[in-house]
Coordinates of N, CA and C in Angstrom, one line a residue:
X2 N -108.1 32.4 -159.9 CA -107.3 33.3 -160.6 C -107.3 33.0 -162.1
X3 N -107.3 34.1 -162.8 CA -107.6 34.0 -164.4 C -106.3 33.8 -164.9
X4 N -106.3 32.7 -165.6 CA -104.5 32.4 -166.7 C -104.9 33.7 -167.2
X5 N -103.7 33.6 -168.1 CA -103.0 34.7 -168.7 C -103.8 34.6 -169.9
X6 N -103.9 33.3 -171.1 CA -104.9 33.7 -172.0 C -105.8 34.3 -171.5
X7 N -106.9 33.5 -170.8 CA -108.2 34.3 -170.9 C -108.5 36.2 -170.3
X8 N -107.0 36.4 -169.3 CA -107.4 37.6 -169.4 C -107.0 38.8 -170.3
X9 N -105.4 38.1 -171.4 CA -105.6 38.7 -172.8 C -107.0 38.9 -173.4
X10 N -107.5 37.9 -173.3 CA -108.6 37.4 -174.4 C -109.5 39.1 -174.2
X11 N -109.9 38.8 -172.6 CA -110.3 40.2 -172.4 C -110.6 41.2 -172.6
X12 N -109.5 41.7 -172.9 CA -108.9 43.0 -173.0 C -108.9 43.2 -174.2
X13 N -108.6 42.3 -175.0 CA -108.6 42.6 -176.5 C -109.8 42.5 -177.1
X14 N -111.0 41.9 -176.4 CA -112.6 41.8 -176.6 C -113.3 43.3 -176.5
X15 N -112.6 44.0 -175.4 CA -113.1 45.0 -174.5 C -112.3 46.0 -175.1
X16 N -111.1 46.1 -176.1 CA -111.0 47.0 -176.9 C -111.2 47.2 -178.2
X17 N -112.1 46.2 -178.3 CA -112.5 46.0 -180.1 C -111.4 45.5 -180.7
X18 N -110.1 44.9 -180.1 CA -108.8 44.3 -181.2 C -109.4 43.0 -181.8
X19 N -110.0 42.6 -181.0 CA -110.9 41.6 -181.5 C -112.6 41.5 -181.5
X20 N -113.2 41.7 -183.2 CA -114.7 41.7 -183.1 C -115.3 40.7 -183.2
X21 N -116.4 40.1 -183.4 CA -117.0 38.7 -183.2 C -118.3 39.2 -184.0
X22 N -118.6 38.9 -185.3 CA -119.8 39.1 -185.9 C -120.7 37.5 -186.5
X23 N -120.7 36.7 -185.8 CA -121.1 35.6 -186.2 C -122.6 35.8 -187.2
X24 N -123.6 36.5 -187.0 CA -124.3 36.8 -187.9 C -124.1 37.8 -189.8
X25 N -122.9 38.5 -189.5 CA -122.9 39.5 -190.5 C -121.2 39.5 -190.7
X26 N -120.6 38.4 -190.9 CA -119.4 37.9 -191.5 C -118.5 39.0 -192.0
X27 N -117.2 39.3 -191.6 CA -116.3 39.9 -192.5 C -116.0 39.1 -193.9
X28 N -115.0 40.0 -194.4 CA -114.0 39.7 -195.2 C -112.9 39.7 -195.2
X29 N -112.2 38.8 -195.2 CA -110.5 39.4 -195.3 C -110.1 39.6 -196.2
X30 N -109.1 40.2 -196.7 CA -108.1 40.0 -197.9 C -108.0 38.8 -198.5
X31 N -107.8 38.0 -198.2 CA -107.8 36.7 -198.5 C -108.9 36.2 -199.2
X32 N -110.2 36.7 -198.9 CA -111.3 36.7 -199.8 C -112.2 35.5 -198.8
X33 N -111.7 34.9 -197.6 CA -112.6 34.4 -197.0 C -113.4 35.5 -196.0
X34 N -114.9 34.1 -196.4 CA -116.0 35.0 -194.9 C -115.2 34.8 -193.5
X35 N -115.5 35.1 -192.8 CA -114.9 35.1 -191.6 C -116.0 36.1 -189.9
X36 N -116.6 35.1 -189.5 CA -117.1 36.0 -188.1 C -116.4 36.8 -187.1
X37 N -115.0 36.3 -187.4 CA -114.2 37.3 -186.5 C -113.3 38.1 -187.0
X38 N -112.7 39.2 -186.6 CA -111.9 40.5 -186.9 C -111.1 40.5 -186.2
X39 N -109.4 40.6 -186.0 CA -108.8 40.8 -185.2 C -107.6 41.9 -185.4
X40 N -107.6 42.7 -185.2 CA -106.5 43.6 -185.5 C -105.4 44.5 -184.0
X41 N -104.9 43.3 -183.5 CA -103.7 43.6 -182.6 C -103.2 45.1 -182.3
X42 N -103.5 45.8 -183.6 CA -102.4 47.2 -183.8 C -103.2 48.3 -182.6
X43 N -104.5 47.7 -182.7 CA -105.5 48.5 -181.9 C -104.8 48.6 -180.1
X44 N -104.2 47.9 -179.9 CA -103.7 48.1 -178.1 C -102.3 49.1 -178.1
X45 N -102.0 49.1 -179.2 CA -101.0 50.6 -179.0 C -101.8 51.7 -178.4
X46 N -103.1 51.6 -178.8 CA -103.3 53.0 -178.2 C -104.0 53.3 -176.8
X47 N -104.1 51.8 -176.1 CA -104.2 51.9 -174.5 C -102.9 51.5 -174.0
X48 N -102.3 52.7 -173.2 CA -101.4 52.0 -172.4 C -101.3 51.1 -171.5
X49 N -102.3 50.6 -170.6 CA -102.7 49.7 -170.0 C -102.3 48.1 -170.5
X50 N -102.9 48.1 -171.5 CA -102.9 46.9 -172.5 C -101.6 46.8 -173.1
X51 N -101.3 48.0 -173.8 CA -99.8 47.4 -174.2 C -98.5 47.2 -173.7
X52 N -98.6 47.9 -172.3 CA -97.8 46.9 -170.9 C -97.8 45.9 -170.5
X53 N -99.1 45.6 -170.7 CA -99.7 44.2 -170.1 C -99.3 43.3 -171.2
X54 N -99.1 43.9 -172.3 CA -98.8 43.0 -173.4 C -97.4 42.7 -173.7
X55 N -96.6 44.2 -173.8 CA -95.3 44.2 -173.5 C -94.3 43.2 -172.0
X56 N -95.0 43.4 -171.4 CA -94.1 42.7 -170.1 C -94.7 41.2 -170.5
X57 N -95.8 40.6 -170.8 CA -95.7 39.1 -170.8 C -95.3 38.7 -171.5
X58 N -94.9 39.5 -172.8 CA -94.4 38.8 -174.1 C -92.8 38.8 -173.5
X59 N -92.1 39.2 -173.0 CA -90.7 39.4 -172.4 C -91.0 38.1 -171.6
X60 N -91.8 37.9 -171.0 CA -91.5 36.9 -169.8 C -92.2 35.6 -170.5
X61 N -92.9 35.9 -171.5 CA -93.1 34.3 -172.5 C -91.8 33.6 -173.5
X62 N -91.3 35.1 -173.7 CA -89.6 34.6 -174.0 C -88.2 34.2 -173.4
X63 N -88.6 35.0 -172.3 CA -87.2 34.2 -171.4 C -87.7 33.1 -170.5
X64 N -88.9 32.3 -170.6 CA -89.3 31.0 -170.1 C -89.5 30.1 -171.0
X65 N -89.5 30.6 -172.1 CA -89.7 29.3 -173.3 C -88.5 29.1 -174.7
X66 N -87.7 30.0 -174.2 CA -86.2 30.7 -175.3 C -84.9 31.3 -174.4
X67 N -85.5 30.8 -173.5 CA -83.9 32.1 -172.6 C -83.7 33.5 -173.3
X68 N -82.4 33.9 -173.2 CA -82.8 35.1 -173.6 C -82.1 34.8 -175.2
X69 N -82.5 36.1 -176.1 CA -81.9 35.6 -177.5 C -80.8 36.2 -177.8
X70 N -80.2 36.5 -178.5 CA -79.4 37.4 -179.2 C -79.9 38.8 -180.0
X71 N -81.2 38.7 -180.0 CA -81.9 40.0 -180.6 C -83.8 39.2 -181.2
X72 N -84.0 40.7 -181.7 CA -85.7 40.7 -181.8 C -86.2 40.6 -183.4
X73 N -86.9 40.4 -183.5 CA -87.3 40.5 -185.2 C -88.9 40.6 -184.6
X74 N -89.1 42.0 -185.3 CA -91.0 42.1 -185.4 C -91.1 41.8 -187.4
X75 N -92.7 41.3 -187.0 CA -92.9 41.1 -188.4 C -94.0 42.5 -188.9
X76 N -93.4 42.6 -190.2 CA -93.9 43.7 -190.6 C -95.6 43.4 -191.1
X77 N -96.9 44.3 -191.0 CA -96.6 45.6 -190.5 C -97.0 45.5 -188.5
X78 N -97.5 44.8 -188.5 CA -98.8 44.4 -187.1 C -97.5 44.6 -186.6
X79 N -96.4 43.8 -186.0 CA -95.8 43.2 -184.9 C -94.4 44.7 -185.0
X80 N -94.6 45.3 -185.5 CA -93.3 46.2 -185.6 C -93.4 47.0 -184.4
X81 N -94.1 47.5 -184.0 CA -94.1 48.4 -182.5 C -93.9 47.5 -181.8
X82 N -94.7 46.6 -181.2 CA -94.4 45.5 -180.2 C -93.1 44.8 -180.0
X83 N -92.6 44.8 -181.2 CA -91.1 44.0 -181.4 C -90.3 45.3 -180.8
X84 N -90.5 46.3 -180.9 CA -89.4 47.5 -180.7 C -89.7 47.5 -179.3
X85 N -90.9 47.4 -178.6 CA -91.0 47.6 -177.2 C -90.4 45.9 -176.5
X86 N -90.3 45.4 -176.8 CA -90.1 43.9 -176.6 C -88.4 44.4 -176.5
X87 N -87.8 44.5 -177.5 CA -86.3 44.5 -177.9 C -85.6 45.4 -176.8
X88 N -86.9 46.5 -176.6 CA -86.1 47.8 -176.1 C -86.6 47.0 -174.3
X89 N -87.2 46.7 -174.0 CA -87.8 46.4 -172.3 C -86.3 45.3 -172.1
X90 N -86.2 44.4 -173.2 CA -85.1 43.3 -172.7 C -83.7 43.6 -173.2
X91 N -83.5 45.0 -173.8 CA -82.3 45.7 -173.9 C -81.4 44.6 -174.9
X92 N -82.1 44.3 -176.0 CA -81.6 43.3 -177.3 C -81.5 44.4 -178.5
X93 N -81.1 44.0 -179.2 CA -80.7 44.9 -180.8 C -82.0 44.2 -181.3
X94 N -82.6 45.1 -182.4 CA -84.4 45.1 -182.7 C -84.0 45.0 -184.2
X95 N -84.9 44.3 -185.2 CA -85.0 44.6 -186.4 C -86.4 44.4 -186.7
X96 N -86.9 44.7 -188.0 CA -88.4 43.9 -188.3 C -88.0 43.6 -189.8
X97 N -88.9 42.2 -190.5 CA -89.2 42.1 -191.7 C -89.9 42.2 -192.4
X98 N -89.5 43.1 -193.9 CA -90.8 43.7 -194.8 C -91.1 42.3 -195.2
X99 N -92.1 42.5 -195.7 CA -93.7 40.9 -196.5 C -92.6 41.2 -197.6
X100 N -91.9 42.3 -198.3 CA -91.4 42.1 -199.4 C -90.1 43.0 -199.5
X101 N -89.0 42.8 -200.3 CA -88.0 44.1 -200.3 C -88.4 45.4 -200.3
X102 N -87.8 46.2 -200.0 CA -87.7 47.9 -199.8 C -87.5 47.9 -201.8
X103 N -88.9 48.6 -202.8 CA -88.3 48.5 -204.0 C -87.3 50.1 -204.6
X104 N -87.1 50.1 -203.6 CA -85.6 51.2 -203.7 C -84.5 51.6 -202.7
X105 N -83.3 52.2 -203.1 CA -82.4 52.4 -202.0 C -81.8 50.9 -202.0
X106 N -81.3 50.3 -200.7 CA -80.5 49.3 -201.0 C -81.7 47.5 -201.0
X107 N -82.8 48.1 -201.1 CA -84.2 46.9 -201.3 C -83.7 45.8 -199.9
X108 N -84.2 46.9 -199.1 CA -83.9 45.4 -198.1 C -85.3 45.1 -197.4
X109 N -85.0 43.5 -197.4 CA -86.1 42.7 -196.7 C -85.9 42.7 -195.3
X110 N -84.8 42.9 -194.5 CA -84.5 43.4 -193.2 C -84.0 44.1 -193.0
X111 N -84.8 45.4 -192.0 CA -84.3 46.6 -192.0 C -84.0 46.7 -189.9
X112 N -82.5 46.8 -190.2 CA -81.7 47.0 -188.7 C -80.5 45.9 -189.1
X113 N -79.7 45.5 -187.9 CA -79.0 45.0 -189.0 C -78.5 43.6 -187.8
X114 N -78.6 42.6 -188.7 CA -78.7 41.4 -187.9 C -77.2 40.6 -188.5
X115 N -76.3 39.7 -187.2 CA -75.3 39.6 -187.3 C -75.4 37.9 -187.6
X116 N -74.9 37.3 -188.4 CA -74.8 35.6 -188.8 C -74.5 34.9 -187.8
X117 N -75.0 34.0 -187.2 CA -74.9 33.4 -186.2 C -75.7 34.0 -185.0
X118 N -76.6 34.8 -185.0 CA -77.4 35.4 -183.8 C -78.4 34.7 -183.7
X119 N -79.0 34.3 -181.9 CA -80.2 33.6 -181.4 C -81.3 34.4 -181.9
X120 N -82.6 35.1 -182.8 CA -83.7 35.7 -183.1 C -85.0 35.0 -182.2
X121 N -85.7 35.8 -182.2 CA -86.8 35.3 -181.6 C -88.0 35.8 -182.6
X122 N -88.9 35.7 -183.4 CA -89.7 36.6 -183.6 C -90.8 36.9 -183.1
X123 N -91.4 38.4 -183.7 CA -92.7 38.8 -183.0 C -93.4 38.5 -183.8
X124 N -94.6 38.6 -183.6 CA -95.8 38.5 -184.3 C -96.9 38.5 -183.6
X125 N -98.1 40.0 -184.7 CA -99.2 40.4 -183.3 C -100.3 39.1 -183.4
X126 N -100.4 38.5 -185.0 CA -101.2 37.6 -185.2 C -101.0 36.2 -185.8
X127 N -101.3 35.4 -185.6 CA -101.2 34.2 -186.2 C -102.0 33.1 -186.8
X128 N -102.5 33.7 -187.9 CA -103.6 33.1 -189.0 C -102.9 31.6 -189.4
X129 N -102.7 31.8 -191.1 CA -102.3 30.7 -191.8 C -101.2 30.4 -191.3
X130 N -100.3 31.3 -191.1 CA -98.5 31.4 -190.7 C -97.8 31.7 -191.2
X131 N -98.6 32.0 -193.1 CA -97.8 32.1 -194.3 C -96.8 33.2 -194.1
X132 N -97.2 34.3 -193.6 CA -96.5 35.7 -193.2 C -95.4 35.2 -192.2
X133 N -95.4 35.0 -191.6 CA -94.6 34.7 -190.4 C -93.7 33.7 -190.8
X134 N -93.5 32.4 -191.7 CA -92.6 31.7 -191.9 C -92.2 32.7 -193.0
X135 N -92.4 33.1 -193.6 CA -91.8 34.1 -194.8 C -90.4 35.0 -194.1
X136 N -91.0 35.6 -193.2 CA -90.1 36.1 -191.9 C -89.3 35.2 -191.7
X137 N -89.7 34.3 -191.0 CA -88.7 33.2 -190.8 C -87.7 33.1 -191.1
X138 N -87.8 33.0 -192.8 CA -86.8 32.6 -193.9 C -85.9 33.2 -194.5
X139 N -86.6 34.4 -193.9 CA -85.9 35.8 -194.3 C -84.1 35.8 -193.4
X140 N -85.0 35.4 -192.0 CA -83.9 35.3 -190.6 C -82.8 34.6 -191.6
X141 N -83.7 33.3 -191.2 CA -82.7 32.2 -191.8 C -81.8 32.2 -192.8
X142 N -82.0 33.1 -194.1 CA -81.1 33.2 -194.9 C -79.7 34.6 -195.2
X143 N -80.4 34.7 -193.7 CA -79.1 36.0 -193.2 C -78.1 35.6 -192.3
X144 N -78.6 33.7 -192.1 CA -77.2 33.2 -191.4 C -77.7 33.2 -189.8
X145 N -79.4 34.1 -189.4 CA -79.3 33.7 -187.6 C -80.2 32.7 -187.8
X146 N -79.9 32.2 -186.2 CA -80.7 30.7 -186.3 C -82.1 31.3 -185.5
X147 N -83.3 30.8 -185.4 CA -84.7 31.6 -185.0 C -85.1 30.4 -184.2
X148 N -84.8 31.0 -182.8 CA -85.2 30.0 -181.9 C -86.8 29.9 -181.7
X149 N -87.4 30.7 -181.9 CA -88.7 30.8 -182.2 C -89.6 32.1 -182.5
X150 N -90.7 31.8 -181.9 CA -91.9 33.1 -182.4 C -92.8 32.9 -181.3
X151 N -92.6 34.5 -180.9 CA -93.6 34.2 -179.5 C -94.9 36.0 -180.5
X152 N -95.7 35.2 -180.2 CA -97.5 35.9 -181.1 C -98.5 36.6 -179.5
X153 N -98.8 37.4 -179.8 CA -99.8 38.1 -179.2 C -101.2 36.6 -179.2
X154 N -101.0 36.5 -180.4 CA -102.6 35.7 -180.4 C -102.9 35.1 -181.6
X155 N -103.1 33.9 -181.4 CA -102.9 32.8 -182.7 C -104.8 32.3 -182.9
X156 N -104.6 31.9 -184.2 CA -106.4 31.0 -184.4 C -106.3 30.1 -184.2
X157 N -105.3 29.5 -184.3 CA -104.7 27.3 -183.8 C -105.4 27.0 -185.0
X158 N -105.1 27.7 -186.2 CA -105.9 26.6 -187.8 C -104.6 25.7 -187.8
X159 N -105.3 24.5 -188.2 CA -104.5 23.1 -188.8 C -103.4 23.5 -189.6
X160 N -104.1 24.0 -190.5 CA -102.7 24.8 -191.4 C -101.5 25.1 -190.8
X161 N -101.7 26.0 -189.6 CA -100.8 26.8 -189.2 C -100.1 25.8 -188.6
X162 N -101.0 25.3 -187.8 CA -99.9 24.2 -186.8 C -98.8 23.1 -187.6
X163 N -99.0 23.0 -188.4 CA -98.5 22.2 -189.5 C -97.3 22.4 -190.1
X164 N -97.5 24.2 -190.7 CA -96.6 24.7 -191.4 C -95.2 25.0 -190.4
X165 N -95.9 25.5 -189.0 CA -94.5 25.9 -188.0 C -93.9 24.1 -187.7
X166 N -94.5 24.0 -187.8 CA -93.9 22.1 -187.1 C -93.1 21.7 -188.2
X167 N -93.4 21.5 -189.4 CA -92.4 21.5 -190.5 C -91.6 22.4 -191.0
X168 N -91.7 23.6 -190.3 CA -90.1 24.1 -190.8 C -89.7 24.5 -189.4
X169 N -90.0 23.4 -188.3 CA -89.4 23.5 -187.2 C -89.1 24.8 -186.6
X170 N -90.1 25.4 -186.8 CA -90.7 26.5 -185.3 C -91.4 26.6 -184.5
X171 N -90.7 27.1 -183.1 CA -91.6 26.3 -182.1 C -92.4 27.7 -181.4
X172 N -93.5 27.6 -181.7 CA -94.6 29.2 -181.8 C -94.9 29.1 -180.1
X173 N -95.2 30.4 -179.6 CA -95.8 30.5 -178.1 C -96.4 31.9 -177.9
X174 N -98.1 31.3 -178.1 CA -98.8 32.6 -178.4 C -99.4 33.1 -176.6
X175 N -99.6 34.3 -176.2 CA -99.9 34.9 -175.3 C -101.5 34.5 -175.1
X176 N -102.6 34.4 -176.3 CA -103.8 33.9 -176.0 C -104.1 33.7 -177.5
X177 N -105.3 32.7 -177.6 CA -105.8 31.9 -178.3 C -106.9 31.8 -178.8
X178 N -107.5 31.1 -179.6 CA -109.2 31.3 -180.8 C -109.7 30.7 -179.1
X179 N -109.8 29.5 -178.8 CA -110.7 28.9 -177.4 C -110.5 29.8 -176.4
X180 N -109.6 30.2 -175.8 CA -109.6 30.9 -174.7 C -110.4 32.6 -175.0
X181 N -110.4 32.8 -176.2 CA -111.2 33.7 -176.5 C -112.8 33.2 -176.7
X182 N -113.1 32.6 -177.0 CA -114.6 31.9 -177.4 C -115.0 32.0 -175.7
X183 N -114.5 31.5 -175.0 CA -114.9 31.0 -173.4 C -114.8 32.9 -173.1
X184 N -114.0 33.8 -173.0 CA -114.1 34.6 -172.5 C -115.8 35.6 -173.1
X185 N -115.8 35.7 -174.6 CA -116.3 36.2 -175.4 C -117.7 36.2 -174.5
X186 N -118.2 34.5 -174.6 CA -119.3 33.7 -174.1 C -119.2 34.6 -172.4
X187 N -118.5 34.5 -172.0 CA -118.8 35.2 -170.4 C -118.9 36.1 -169.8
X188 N -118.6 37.3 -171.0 CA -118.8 38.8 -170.7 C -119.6 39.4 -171.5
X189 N -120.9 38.2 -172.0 CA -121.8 38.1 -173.3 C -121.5 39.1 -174.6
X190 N -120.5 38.7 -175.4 CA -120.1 39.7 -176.4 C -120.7 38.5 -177.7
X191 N -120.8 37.0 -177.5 CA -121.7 36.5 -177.9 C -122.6 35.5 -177.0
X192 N -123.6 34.9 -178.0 CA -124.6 33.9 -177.2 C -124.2 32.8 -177.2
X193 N -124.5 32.1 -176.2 CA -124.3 30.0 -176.8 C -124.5 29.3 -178.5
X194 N -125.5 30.2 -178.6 CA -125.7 29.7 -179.8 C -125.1 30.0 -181.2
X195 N -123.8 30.8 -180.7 CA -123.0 31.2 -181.6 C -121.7 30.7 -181.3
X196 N -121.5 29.8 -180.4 CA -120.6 29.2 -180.2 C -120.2 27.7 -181.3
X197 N -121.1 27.1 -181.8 CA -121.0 26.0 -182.9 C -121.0 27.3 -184.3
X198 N -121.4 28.0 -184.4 CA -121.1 28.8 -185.4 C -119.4 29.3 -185.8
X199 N -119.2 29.3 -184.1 CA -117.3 29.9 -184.5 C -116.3 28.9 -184.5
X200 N -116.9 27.8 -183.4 CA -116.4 26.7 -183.9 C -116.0 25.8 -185.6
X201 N -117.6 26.3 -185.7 CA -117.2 25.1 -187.4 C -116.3 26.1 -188.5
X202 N -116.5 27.7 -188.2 CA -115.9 28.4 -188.4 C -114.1 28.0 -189.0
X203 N -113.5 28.0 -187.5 CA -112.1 27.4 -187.3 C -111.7 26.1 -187.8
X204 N -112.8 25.3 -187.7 CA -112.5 23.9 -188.3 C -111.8 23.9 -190.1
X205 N -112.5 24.8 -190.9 CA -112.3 24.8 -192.2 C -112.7 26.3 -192.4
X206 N -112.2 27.7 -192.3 CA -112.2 28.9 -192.9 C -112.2 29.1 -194.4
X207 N -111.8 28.6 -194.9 CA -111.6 28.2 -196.4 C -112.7 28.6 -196.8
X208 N -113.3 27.5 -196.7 CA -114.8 26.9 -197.2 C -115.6 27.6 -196.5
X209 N -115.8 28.5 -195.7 CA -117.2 28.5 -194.5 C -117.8 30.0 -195.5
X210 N -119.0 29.7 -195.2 CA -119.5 30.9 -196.2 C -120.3 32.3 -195.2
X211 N -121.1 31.3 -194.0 CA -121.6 31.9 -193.0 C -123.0 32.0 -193.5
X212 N -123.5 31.0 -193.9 CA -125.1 30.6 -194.7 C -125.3 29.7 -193.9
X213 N -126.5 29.9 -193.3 CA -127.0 28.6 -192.6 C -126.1 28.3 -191.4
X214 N -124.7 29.4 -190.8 CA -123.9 28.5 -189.9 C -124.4 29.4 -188.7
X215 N -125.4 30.8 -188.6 CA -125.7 30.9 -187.5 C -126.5 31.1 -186.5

């Protein structure tokens, strides 16, 4: 029987949410090369998948958080998902902008969250973390306490592991950079020999140029 990573991994291989170009490198915004592409927002549009995605994100929260006091999606990726999350476990829903609303009453959280409430957040991705602890802090200085962050799908960079551990958030992603590499390799979307290529990849993203790595 397949865990639950690798048959996320799947699904999101098999609907392009996640690409794999180890020869012909993206770009992110961030201005790093990068062999992989991942954009979460893409399984809204199979119902299959975002059931499958919806119902385990609900049952990775009430196994690793109980239940909370309410939802927080992070803006923009995790905002539908948070609203189907909030709305399946029958919680009060909010999401947080990357930055205030710059008009009207400029708010960085839009729904309305009560001081002292358990949060959980969503999030469809989890890169550096920078976005997601920003959210965080956002919770936090509205008085709820954020028992954690449960992610569709994280890259496990050093960085990230780092930054949630030091401002003591305890992250619990549905699937993962490895459990995707192993799936990728087995339903050949790549070769073996692009497997040390995605690897040295994750080791240091920063730096990786994608010369010589594949």
């Amino acid at each position: 029987m397949k865990h639950l990573d690798t048959l996320l991994a799947e699904k999101l291989l098999k609907i392009s949410a996640i690409k794999l170009q180890p020869e012909h490198p993206f770009t992110w915004a961030s201005g790093w090369n990068s062999p992989i592409y991942t954009d979460n927002r893409k399984t809204l549009s199979y119902p299959e998948v975002r059931s499958f995605i919806k119902v385990e994100m609900c049952r990775l929260i009430m196994e690793n958080f109980d239940t909370p006091d309410a939802i927080a999606g992070v803006a923009t990726g995790a905002i539908a998902m948070g609203a189907l999350v909030a709305d399946t476990m029958g919680l009060p829903y909010v999401y947080v902008r990357s930055t205030p609303k710059d008009h009207g009453l400029e708010n960085l959280i839009e729904g309305n969250l009560k001081p002292g409430q358990r949060v959980v957040v969503i999030e469809d991705l989890i890169s550096t973390g920078g976005s997601s602890l920003k959210a965080v802090e956002a919770i936090r200085a509205a008085g709820c306490e954020v028992v954690g962050m449960a992610a569709i799908f994280t890259y496990e960079f050093p960085i990230a592991v780092k930054r949630f551990k030091d401002a003591n958030v305890e992250v619990c992603a549905l699937s993962n950079y490895n459990s995707m590499l192993e799936a990728a390799l087995k339903a050949d979307y790549i070769r073996a020999s692009d497997l040390e290529t995605l690897k040295e990849w994750r080791r240091d993203p920063a730096s990786w140029t994608g010369i010589n790595n594949a």
